[in-house]
PDB file of C-alpha atoms in Angstrom:
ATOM      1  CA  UNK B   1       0.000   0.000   0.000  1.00 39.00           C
ATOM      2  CA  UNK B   2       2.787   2.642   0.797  1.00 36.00           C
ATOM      3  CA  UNK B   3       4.780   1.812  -2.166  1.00 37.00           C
ATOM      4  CA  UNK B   4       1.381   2.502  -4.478  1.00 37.00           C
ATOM      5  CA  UNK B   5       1.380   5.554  -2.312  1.00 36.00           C
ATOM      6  CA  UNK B   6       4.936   6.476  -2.840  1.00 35.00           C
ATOM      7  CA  UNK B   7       5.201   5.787  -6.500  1.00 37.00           C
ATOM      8  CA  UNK B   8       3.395   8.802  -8.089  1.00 35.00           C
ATOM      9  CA  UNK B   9       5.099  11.545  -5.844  1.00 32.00           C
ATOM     10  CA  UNK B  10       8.796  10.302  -6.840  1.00 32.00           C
ATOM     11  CA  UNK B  11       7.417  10.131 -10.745  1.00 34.00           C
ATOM     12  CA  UNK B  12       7.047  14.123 -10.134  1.00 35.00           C
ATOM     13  CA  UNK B  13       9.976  14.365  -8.207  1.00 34.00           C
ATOM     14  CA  UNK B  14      12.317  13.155 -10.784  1.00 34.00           C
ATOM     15  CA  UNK B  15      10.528  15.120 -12.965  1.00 37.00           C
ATOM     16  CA  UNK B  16      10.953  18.460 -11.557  1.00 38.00           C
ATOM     17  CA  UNK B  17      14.611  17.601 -10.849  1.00 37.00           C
ATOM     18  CA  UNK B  18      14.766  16.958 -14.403  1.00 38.00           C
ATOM     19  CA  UNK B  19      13.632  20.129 -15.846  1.00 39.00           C
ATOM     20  CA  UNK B  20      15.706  21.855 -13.664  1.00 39.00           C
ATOM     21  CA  UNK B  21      19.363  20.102 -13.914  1.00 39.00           C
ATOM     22  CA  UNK B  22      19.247  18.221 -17.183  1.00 36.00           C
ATOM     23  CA  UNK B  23      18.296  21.335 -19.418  1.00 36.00           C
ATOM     24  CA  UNK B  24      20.811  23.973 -19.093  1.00 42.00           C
ATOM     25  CA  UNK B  25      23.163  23.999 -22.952  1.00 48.00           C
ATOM     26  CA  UNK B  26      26.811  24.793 -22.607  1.00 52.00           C
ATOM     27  CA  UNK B  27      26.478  28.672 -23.483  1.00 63.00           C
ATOM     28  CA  UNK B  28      30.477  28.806 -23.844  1.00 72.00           C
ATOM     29  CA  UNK B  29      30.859  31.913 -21.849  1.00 87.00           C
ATOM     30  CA  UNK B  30      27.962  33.956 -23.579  1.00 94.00           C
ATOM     31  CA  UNK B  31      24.916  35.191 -21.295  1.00 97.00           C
ATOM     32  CA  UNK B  32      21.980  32.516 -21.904  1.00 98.00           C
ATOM     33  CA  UNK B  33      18.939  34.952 -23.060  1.00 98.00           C
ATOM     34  CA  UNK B  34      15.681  33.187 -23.946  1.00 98.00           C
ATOM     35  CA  UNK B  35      13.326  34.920 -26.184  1.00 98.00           C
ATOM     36  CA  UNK B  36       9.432  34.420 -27.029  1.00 98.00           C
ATOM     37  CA  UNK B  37       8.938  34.409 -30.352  1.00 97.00           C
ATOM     38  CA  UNK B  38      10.569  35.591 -33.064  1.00 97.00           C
ATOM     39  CA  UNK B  39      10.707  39.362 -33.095  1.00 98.00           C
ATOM     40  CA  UNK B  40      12.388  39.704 -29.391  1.00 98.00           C
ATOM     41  CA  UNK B  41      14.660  36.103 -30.875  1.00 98.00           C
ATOM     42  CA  UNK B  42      15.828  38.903 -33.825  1.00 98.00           C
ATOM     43  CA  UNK B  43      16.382  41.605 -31.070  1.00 98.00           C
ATOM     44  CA  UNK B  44      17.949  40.256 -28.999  1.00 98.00           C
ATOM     45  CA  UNK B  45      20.361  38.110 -31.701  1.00 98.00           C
ATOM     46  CA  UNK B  46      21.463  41.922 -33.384  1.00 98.00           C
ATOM     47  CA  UNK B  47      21.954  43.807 -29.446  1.00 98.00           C
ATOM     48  CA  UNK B  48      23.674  40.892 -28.104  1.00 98.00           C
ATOM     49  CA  UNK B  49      25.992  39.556 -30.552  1.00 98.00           C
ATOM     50  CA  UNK B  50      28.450  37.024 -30.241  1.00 97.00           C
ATOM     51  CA  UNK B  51      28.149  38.001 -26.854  1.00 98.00           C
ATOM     52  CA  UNK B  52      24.358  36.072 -25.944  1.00 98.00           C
ATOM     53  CA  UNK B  53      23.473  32.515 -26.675  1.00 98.00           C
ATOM     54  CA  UNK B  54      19.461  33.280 -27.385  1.00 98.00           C
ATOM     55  CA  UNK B  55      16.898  29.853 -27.118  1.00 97.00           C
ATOM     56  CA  UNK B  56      13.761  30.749 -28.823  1.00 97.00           C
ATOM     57  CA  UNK B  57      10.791  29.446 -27.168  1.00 97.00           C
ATOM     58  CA  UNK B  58       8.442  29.432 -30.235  1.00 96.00           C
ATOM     59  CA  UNK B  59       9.277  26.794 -32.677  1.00 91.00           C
ATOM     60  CA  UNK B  60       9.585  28.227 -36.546  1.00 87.00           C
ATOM     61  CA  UNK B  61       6.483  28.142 -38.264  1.00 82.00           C
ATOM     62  CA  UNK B  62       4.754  27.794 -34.878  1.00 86.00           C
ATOM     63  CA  UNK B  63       1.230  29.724 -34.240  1.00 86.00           C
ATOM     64  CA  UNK B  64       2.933  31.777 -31.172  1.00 91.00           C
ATOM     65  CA  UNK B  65      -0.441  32.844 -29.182  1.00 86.00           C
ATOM     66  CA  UNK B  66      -0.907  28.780 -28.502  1.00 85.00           C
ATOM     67  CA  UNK B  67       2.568  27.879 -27.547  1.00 92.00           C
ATOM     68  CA  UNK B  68       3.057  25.551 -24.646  1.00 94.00           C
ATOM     69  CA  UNK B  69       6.092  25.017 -22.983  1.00 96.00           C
ATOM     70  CA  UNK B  70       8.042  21.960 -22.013  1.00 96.00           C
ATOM     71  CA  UNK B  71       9.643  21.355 -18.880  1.00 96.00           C
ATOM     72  CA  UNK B  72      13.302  21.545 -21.215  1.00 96.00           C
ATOM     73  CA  UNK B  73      11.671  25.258 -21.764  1.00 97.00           C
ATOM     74  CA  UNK B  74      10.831  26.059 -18.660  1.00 97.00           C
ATOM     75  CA  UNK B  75      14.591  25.433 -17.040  1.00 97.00           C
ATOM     76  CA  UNK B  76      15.507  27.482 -19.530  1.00 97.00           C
ATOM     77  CA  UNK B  77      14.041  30.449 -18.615  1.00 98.00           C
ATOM     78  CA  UNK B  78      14.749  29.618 -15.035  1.00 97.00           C
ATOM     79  CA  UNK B  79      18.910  29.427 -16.496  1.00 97.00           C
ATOM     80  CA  UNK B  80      18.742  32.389 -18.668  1.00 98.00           C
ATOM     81  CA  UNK B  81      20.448  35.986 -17.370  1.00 97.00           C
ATOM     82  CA  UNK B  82      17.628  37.615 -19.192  1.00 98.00           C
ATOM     83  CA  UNK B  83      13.998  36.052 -20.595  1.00 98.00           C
ATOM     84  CA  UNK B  84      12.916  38.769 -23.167  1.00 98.00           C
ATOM     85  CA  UNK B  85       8.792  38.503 -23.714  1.00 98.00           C
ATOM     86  CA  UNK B  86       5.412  40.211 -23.778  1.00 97.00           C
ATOM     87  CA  UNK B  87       3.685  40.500 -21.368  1.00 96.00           C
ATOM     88  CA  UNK B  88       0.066  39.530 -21.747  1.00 93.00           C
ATOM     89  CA  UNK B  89       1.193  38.043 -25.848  1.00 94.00           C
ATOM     90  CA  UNK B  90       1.682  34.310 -24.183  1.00 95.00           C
ATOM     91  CA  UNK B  91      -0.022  33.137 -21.391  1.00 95.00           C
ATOM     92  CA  UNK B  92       2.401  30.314 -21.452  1.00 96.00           C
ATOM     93  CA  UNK B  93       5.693  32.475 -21.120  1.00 98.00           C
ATOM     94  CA  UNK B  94       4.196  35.339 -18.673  1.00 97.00           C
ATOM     95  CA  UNK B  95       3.212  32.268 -16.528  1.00 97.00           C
ATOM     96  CA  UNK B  96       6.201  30.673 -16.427  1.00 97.00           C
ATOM     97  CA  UNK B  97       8.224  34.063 -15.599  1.00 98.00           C
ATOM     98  CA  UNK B  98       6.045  34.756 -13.290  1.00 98.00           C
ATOM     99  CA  UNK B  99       6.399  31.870 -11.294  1.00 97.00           C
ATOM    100  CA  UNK B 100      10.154  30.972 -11.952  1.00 96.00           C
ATOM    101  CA  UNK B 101      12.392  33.850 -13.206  1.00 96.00           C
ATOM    102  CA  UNK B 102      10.623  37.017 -12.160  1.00 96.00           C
ATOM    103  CA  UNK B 103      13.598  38.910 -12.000  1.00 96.00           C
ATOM    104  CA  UNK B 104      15.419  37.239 -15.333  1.00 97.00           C
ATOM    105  CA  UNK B 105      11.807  38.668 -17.024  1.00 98.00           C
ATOM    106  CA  UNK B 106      12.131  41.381 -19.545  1.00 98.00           C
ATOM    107  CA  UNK B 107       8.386  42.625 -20.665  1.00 98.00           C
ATOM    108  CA  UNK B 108       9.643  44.730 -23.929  1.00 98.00           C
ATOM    109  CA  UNK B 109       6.346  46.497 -23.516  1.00 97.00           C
ATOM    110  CA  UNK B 110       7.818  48.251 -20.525  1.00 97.00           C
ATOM    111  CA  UNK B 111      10.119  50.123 -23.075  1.00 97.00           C
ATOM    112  CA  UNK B 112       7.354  51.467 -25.268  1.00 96.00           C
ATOM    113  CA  UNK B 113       3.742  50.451 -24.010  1.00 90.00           C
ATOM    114  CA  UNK B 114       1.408  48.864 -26.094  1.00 95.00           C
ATOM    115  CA  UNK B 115      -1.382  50.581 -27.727  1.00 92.00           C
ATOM    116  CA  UNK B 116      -5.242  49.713 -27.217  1.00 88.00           C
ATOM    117  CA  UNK B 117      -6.536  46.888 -29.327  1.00 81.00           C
ATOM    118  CA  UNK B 118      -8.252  47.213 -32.602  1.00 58.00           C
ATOM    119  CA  UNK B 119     -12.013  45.759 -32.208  1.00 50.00           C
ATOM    120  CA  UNK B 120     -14.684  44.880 -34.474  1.00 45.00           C
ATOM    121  CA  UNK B 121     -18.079  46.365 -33.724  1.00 45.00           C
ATOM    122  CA  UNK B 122     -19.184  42.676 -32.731  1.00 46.00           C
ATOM    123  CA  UNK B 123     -16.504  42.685 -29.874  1.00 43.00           C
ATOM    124  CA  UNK B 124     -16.879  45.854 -28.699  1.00 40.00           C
ATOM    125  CA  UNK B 125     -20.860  44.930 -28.406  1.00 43.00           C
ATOM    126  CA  UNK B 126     -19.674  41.888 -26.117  1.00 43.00           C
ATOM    127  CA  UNK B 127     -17.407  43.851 -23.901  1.00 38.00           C
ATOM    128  CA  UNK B 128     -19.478  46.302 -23.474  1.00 40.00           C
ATOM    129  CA  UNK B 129     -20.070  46.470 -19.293  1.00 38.00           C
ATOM    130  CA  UNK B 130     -16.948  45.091 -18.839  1.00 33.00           C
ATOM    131  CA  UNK B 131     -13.558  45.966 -18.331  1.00 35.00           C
ATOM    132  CA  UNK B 132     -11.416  44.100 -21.121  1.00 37.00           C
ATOM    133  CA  UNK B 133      -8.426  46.516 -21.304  1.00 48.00           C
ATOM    134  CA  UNK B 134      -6.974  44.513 -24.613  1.00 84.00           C
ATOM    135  CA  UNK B 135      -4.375  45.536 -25.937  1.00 90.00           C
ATOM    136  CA  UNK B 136      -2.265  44.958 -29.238  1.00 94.00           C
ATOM    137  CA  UNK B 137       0.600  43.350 -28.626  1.00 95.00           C
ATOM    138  CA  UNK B 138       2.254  43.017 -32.592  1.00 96.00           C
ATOM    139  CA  UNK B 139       4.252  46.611 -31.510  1.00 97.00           C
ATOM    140  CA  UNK B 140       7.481  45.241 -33.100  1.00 98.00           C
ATOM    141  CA  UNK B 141       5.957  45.905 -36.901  1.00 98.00           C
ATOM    142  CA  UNK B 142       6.318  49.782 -36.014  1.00 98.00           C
ATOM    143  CA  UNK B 143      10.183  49.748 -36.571  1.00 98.00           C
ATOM    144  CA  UNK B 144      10.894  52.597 -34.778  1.00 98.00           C
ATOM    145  CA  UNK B 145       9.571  51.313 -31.623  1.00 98.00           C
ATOM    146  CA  UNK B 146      11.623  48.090 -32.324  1.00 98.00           C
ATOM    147  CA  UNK B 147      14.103  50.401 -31.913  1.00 98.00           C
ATOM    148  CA  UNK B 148      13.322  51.446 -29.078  1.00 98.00           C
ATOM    149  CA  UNK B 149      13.109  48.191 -27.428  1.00 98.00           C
ATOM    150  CA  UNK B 150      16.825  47.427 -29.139  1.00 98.00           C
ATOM    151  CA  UNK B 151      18.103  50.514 -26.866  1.00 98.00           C
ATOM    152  CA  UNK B 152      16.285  49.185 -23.518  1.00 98.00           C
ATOM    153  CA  UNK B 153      17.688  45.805 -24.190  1.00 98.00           C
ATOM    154  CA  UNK B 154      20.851  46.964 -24.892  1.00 98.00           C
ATOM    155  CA  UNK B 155      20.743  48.970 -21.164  1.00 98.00           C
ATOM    156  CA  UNK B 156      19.777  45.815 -19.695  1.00 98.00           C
ATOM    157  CA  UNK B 157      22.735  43.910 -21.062  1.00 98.00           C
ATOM    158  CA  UNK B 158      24.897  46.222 -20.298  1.00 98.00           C
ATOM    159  CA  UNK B 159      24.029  45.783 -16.194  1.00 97.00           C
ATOM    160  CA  UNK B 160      24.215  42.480 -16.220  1.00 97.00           C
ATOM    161  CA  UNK B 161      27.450  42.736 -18.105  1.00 97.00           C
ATOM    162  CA  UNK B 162      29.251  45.788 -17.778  1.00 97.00           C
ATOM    163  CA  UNK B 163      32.490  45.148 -19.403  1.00 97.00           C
ATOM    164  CA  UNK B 164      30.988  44.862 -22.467  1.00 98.00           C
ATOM    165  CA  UNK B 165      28.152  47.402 -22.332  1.00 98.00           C
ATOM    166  CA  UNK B 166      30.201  49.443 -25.201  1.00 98.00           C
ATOM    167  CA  UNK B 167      29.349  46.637 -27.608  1.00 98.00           C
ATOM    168  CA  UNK B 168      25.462  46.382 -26.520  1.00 98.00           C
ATOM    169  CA  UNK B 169      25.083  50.087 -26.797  1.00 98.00           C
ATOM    170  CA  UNK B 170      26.932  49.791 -30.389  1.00 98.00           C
ATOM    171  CA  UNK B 171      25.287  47.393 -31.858  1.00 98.00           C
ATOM    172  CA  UNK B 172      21.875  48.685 -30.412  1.00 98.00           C
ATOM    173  CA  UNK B 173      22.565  51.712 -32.307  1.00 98.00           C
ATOM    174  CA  UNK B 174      23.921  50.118 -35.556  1.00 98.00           C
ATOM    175  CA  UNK B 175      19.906  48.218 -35.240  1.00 98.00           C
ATOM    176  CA  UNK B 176      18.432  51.746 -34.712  1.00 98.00           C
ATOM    177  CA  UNK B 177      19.963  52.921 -38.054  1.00 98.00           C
ATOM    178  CA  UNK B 178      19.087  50.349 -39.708  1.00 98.00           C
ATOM    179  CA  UNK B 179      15.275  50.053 -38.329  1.00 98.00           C
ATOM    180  CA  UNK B 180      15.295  54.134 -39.338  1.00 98.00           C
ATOM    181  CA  UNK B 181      16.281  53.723 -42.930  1.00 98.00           C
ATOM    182  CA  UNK B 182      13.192  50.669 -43.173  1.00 98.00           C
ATOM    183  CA  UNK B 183      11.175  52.775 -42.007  1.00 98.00           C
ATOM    184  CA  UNK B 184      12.288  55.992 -44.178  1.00 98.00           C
ATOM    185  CA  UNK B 185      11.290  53.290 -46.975  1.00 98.00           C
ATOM    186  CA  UNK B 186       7.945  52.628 -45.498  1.00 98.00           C
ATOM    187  CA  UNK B 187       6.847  56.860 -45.244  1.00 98.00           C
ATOM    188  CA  UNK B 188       8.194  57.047 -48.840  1.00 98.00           C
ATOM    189  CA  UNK B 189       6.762  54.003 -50.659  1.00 98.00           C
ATOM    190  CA  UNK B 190       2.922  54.531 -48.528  1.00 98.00           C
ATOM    191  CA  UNK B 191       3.117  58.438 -49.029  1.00 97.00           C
ATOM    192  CA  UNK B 192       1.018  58.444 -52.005  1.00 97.00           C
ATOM    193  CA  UNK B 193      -1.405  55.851 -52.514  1.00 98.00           C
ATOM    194  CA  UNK B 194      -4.799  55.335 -54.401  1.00 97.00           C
ATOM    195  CA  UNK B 195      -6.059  53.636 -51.101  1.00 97.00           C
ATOM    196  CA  UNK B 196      -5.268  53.960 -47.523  1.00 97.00           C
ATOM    197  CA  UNK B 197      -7.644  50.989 -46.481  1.00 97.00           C
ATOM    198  CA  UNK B 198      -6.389  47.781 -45.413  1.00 96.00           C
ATOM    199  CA  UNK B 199      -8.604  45.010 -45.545  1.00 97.00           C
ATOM    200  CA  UNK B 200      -6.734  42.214 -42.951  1.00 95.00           C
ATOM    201  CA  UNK B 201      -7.870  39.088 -41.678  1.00 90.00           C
ATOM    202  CA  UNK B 202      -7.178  40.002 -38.034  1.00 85.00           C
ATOM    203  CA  UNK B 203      -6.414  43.550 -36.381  1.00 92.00           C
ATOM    204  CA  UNK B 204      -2.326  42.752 -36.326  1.00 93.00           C
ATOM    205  CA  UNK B 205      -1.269  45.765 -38.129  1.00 96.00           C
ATOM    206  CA  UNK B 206      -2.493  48.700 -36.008  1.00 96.00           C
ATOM    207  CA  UNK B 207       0.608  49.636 -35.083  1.00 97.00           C
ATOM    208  CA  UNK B 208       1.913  49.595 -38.761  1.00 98.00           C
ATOM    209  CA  UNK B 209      -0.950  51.621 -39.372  1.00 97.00           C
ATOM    210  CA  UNK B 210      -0.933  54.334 -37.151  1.00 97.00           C
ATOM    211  CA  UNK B 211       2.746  54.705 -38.417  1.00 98.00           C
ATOM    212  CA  UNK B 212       1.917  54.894 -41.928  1.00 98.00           C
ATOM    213  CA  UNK B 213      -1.221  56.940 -41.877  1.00 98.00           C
ATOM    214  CA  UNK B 214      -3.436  53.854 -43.149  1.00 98.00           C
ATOM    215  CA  UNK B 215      -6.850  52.619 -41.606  1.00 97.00           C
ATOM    216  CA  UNK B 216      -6.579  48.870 -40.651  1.00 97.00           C
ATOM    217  CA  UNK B 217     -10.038  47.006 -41.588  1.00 97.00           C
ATOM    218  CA  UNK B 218      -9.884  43.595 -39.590  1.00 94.00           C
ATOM    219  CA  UNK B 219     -11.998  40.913 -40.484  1.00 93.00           C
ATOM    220  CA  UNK B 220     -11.869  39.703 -37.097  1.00 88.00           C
ATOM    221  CA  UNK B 221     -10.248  41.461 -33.989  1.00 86.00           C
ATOM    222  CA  UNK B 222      -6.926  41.015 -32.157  1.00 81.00           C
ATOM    223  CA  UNK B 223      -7.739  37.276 -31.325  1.00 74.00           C
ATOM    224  CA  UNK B 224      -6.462  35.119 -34.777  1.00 70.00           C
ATOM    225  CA  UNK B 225      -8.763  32.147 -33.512  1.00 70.00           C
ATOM    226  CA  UNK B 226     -11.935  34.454 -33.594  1.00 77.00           C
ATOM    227  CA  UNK B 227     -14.404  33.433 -36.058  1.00 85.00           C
ATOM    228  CA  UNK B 228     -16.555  35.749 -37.987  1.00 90.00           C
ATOM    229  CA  UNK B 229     -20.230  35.980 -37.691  1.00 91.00           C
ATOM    230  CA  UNK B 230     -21.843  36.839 -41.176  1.00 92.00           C
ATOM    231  CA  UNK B 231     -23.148  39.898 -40.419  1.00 94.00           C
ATOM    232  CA  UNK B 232     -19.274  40.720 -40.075  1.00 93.00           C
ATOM    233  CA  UNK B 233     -18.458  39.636 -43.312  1.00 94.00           C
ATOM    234  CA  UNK B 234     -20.595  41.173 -45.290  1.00 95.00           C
ATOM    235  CA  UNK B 235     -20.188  44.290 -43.112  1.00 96.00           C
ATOM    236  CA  UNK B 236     -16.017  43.759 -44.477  1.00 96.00           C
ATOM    237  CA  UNK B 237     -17.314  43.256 -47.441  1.00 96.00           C
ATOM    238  CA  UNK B 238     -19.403  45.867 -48.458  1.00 96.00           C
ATOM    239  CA  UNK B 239     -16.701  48.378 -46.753  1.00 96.00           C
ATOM    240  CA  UNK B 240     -14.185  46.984 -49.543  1.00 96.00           C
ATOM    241  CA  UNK B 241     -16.452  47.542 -52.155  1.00 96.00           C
ATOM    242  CA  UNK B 242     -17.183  50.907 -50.829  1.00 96.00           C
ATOM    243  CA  UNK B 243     -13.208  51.355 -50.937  1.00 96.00           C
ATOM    244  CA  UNK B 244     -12.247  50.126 -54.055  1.00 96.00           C
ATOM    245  CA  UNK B 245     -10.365  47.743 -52.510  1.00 97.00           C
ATOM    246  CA  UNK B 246      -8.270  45.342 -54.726  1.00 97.00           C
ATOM    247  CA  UNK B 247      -6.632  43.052 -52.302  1.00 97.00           C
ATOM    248  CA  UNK B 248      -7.875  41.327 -49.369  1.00 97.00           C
ATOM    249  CA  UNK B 249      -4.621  40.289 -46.951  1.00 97.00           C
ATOM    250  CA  UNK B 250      -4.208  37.115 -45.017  1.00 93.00           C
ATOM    251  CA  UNK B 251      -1.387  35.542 -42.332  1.00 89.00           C
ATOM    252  CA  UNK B 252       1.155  33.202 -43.318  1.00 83.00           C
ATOM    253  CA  UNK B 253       0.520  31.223 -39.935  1.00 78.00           C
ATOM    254  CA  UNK B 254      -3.780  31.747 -40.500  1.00 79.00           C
ATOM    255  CA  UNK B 255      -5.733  29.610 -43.348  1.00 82.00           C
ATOM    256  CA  UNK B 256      -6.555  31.907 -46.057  1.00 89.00           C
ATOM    257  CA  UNK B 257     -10.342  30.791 -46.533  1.00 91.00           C
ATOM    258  CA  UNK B 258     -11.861  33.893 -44.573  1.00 91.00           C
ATOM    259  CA  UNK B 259     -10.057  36.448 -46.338  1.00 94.00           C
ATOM    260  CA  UNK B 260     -10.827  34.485 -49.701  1.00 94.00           C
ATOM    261  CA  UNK B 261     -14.598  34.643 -48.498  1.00 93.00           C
ATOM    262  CA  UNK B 262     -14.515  38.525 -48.514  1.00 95.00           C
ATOM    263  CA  UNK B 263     -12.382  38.773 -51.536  1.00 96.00           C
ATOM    264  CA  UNK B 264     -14.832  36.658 -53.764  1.00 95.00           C
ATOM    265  CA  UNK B 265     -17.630  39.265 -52.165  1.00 93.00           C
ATOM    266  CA  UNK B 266     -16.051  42.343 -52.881  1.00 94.00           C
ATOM    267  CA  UNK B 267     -14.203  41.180 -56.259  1.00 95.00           C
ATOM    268  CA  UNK B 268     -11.057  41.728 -54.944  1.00 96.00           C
ATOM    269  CA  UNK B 269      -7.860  39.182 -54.853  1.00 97.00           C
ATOM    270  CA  UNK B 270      -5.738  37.921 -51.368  1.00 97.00           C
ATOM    271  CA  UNK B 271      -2.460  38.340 -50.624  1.00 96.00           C
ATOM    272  CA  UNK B 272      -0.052  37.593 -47.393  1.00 96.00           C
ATOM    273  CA  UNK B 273       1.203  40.236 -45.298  1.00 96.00           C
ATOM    274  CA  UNK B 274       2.995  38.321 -42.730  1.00 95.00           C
ATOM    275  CA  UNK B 275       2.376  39.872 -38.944  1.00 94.00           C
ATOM    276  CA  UNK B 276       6.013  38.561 -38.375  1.00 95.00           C
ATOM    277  CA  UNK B 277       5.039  36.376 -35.304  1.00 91.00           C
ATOM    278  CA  UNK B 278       7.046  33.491 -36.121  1.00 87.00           C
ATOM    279  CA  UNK B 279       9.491  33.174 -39.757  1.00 90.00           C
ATOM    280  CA  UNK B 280       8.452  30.083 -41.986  1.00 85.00           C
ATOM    281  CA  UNK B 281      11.392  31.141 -45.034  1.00 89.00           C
ATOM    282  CA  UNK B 282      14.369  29.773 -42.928  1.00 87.00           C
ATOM    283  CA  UNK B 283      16.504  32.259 -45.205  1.00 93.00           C
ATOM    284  CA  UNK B 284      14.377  34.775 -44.165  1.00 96.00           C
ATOM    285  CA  UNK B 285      14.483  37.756 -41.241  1.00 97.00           C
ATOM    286  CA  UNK B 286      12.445  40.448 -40.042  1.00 98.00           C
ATOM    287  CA  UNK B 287      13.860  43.373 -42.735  1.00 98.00           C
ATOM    288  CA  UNK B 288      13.382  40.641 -46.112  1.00 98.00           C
ATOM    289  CA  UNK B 289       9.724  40.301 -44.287  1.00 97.00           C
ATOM    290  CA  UNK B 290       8.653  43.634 -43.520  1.00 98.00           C
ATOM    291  CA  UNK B 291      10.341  44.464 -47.354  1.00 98.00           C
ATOM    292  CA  UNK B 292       8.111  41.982 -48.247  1.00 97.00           C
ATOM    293  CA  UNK B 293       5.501  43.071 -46.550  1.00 98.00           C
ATOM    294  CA  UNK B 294       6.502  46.667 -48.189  1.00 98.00           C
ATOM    295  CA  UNK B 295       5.987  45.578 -51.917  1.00 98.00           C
ATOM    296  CA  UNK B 296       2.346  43.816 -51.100  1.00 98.00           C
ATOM    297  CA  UNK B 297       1.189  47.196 -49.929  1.00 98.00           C
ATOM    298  CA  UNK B 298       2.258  49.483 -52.475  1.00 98.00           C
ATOM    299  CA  UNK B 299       0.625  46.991 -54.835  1.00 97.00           C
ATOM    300  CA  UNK B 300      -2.847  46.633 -53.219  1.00 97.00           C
ATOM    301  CA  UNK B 301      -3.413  50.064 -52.564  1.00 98.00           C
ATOM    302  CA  UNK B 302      -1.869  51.598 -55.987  1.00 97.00           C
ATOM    303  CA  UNK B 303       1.142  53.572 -54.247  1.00 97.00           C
ATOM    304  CA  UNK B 304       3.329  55.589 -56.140  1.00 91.00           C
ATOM    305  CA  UNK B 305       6.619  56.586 -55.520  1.00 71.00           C
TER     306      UNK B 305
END
């Protein structure tokens, strides 16, 4: 009877010593950093250098919203000098910070806030009375603000490693430049335009947007998952007509078939812009994207340059 007893508590007992002793990597004398997703993987890769060994918690091609972690993952975080995430993006991550690492956590939102979430009419309807608070978490497709979060990174580094805070603050600025000339090339190639409307399947490009001087039209909200009544779509629809809109965008990580819905409604073709959440193209990083992303926008909305 004991040993029936016994048995279950040493299965989780070798399995908590597990995730925390067996998962640590040989960093070879760089600072373990773990990032999220993508985005803070790409930030954190260009501040730190040759001087960071970052683990990316989001597996390529991976939906990032429904990640899960691993106990492997987990000690991770709990071994990393600095775990570099969103706050409120993954419930997964902010959980396991939380409870772990609280003060290896980096929320990059703390460098620039986060902006309130785009909403359809429908979801504005079923918050109404209640206090929601979203907000949109995609801030890293406004390059100057992944800038910004570079330069905070960069000052974090730095403490944690002072004799080479020189190089963090170097190669933060070397990013900055870089992130201002792509974004020089985003006011000049959307500063004249036949349309400013884009039609999206979900409201991840407000911050892009706002930046730009374009209105964001989201199929659904800030939720991916969210399905569309049909009194949404045909309210999308008809607004595309209305617009003379030409191309209907979808997510490379999202199936297509609501955005091809619209587009057969309002005559209109689809095209990707990809949000950037997670990289597919494994020769691919976030400036060949959001050039990418560039070129399908001056197409659909008839830009000029």
């Amino acid at each position: 009877m004991m040993r029936r007893l016994l048995a279950p508590l040493l299965v989780a007992a070798t399995s908590v010593a597990a995730a925390g002793c067996g998962a640590p990597a040989d960093t070879g004398g760089r600072l373990p950093v773990v990032a999220a997703f993508y985005p803070l993987q790409f930030v954190s890769e260009r501040v730190g250098g040759d001087l960071v060994r970052v683990t990316n918690l989001t597996k390529p091609g991976a939906e990032p919203h429904d990640v899960e972690l691993s106990p492997r993952q987990v000690a991770r975080i709990v071994d990393a000098r600095v775990a570099v995430y969103l706050h409120g993006f993954q419930p997964a991550v902010d959980e396991a910070v939380a409870q772990n690492a609280p003060e290896q956590g980096y929320d990059v939102s703390t460098a620039v806030g986060l902006r309130h979430a785009g909403e359809t009419e429908e979801e504005h309807e079923e918050h109404e009375g209640h206090e929601h608070g979203a907000t949109d978490p995609h801030v890293w497709l406004d390059p100057t603000r992944l800038a910004t979060i570079g330069d905070d990174l960069a000052r974090r580094l730095a403490g944690l490693d002072p004799a080479h805070a020189t190089d963090y603050t170097a190669r933060a600025a070397a990013l900055r430049r870089q992130l201002t000339d792509l974004d020089g090339e985003f006011r000049a190639g959307l500063a004249t335009c036949a349309r400013r409307e884009l039609v999206t399947s979900h409201t991840a490009f407000g911050y892009l947007a706002e930046r730009y001087h374009l209105t964001q039209i989201g199929i659904t909200g800030i939720d991916p998952e969210a399905e569309p009544s049909p009194r949404r779509l045909a309210e999308v629809a008809a607004q595309a007509r209305a617009h003379g809109t030409t191309t209907i965008f979808f997510e490379t990580l999202v199936s297509p078939k609501v955005a091809e819905t619209i587009a057969r409604e309002a005559g209109a073709s689809t095209a990707v812009l990809d949000p950037l959440e997670g990289l597919t193209d494994p020769d691919a990083d976030y400036f060949s994207v959001m050039r990418a992303n560039l070129a399908a926008l001056t197409t659909a909305l008839g830009c000029s340059s």
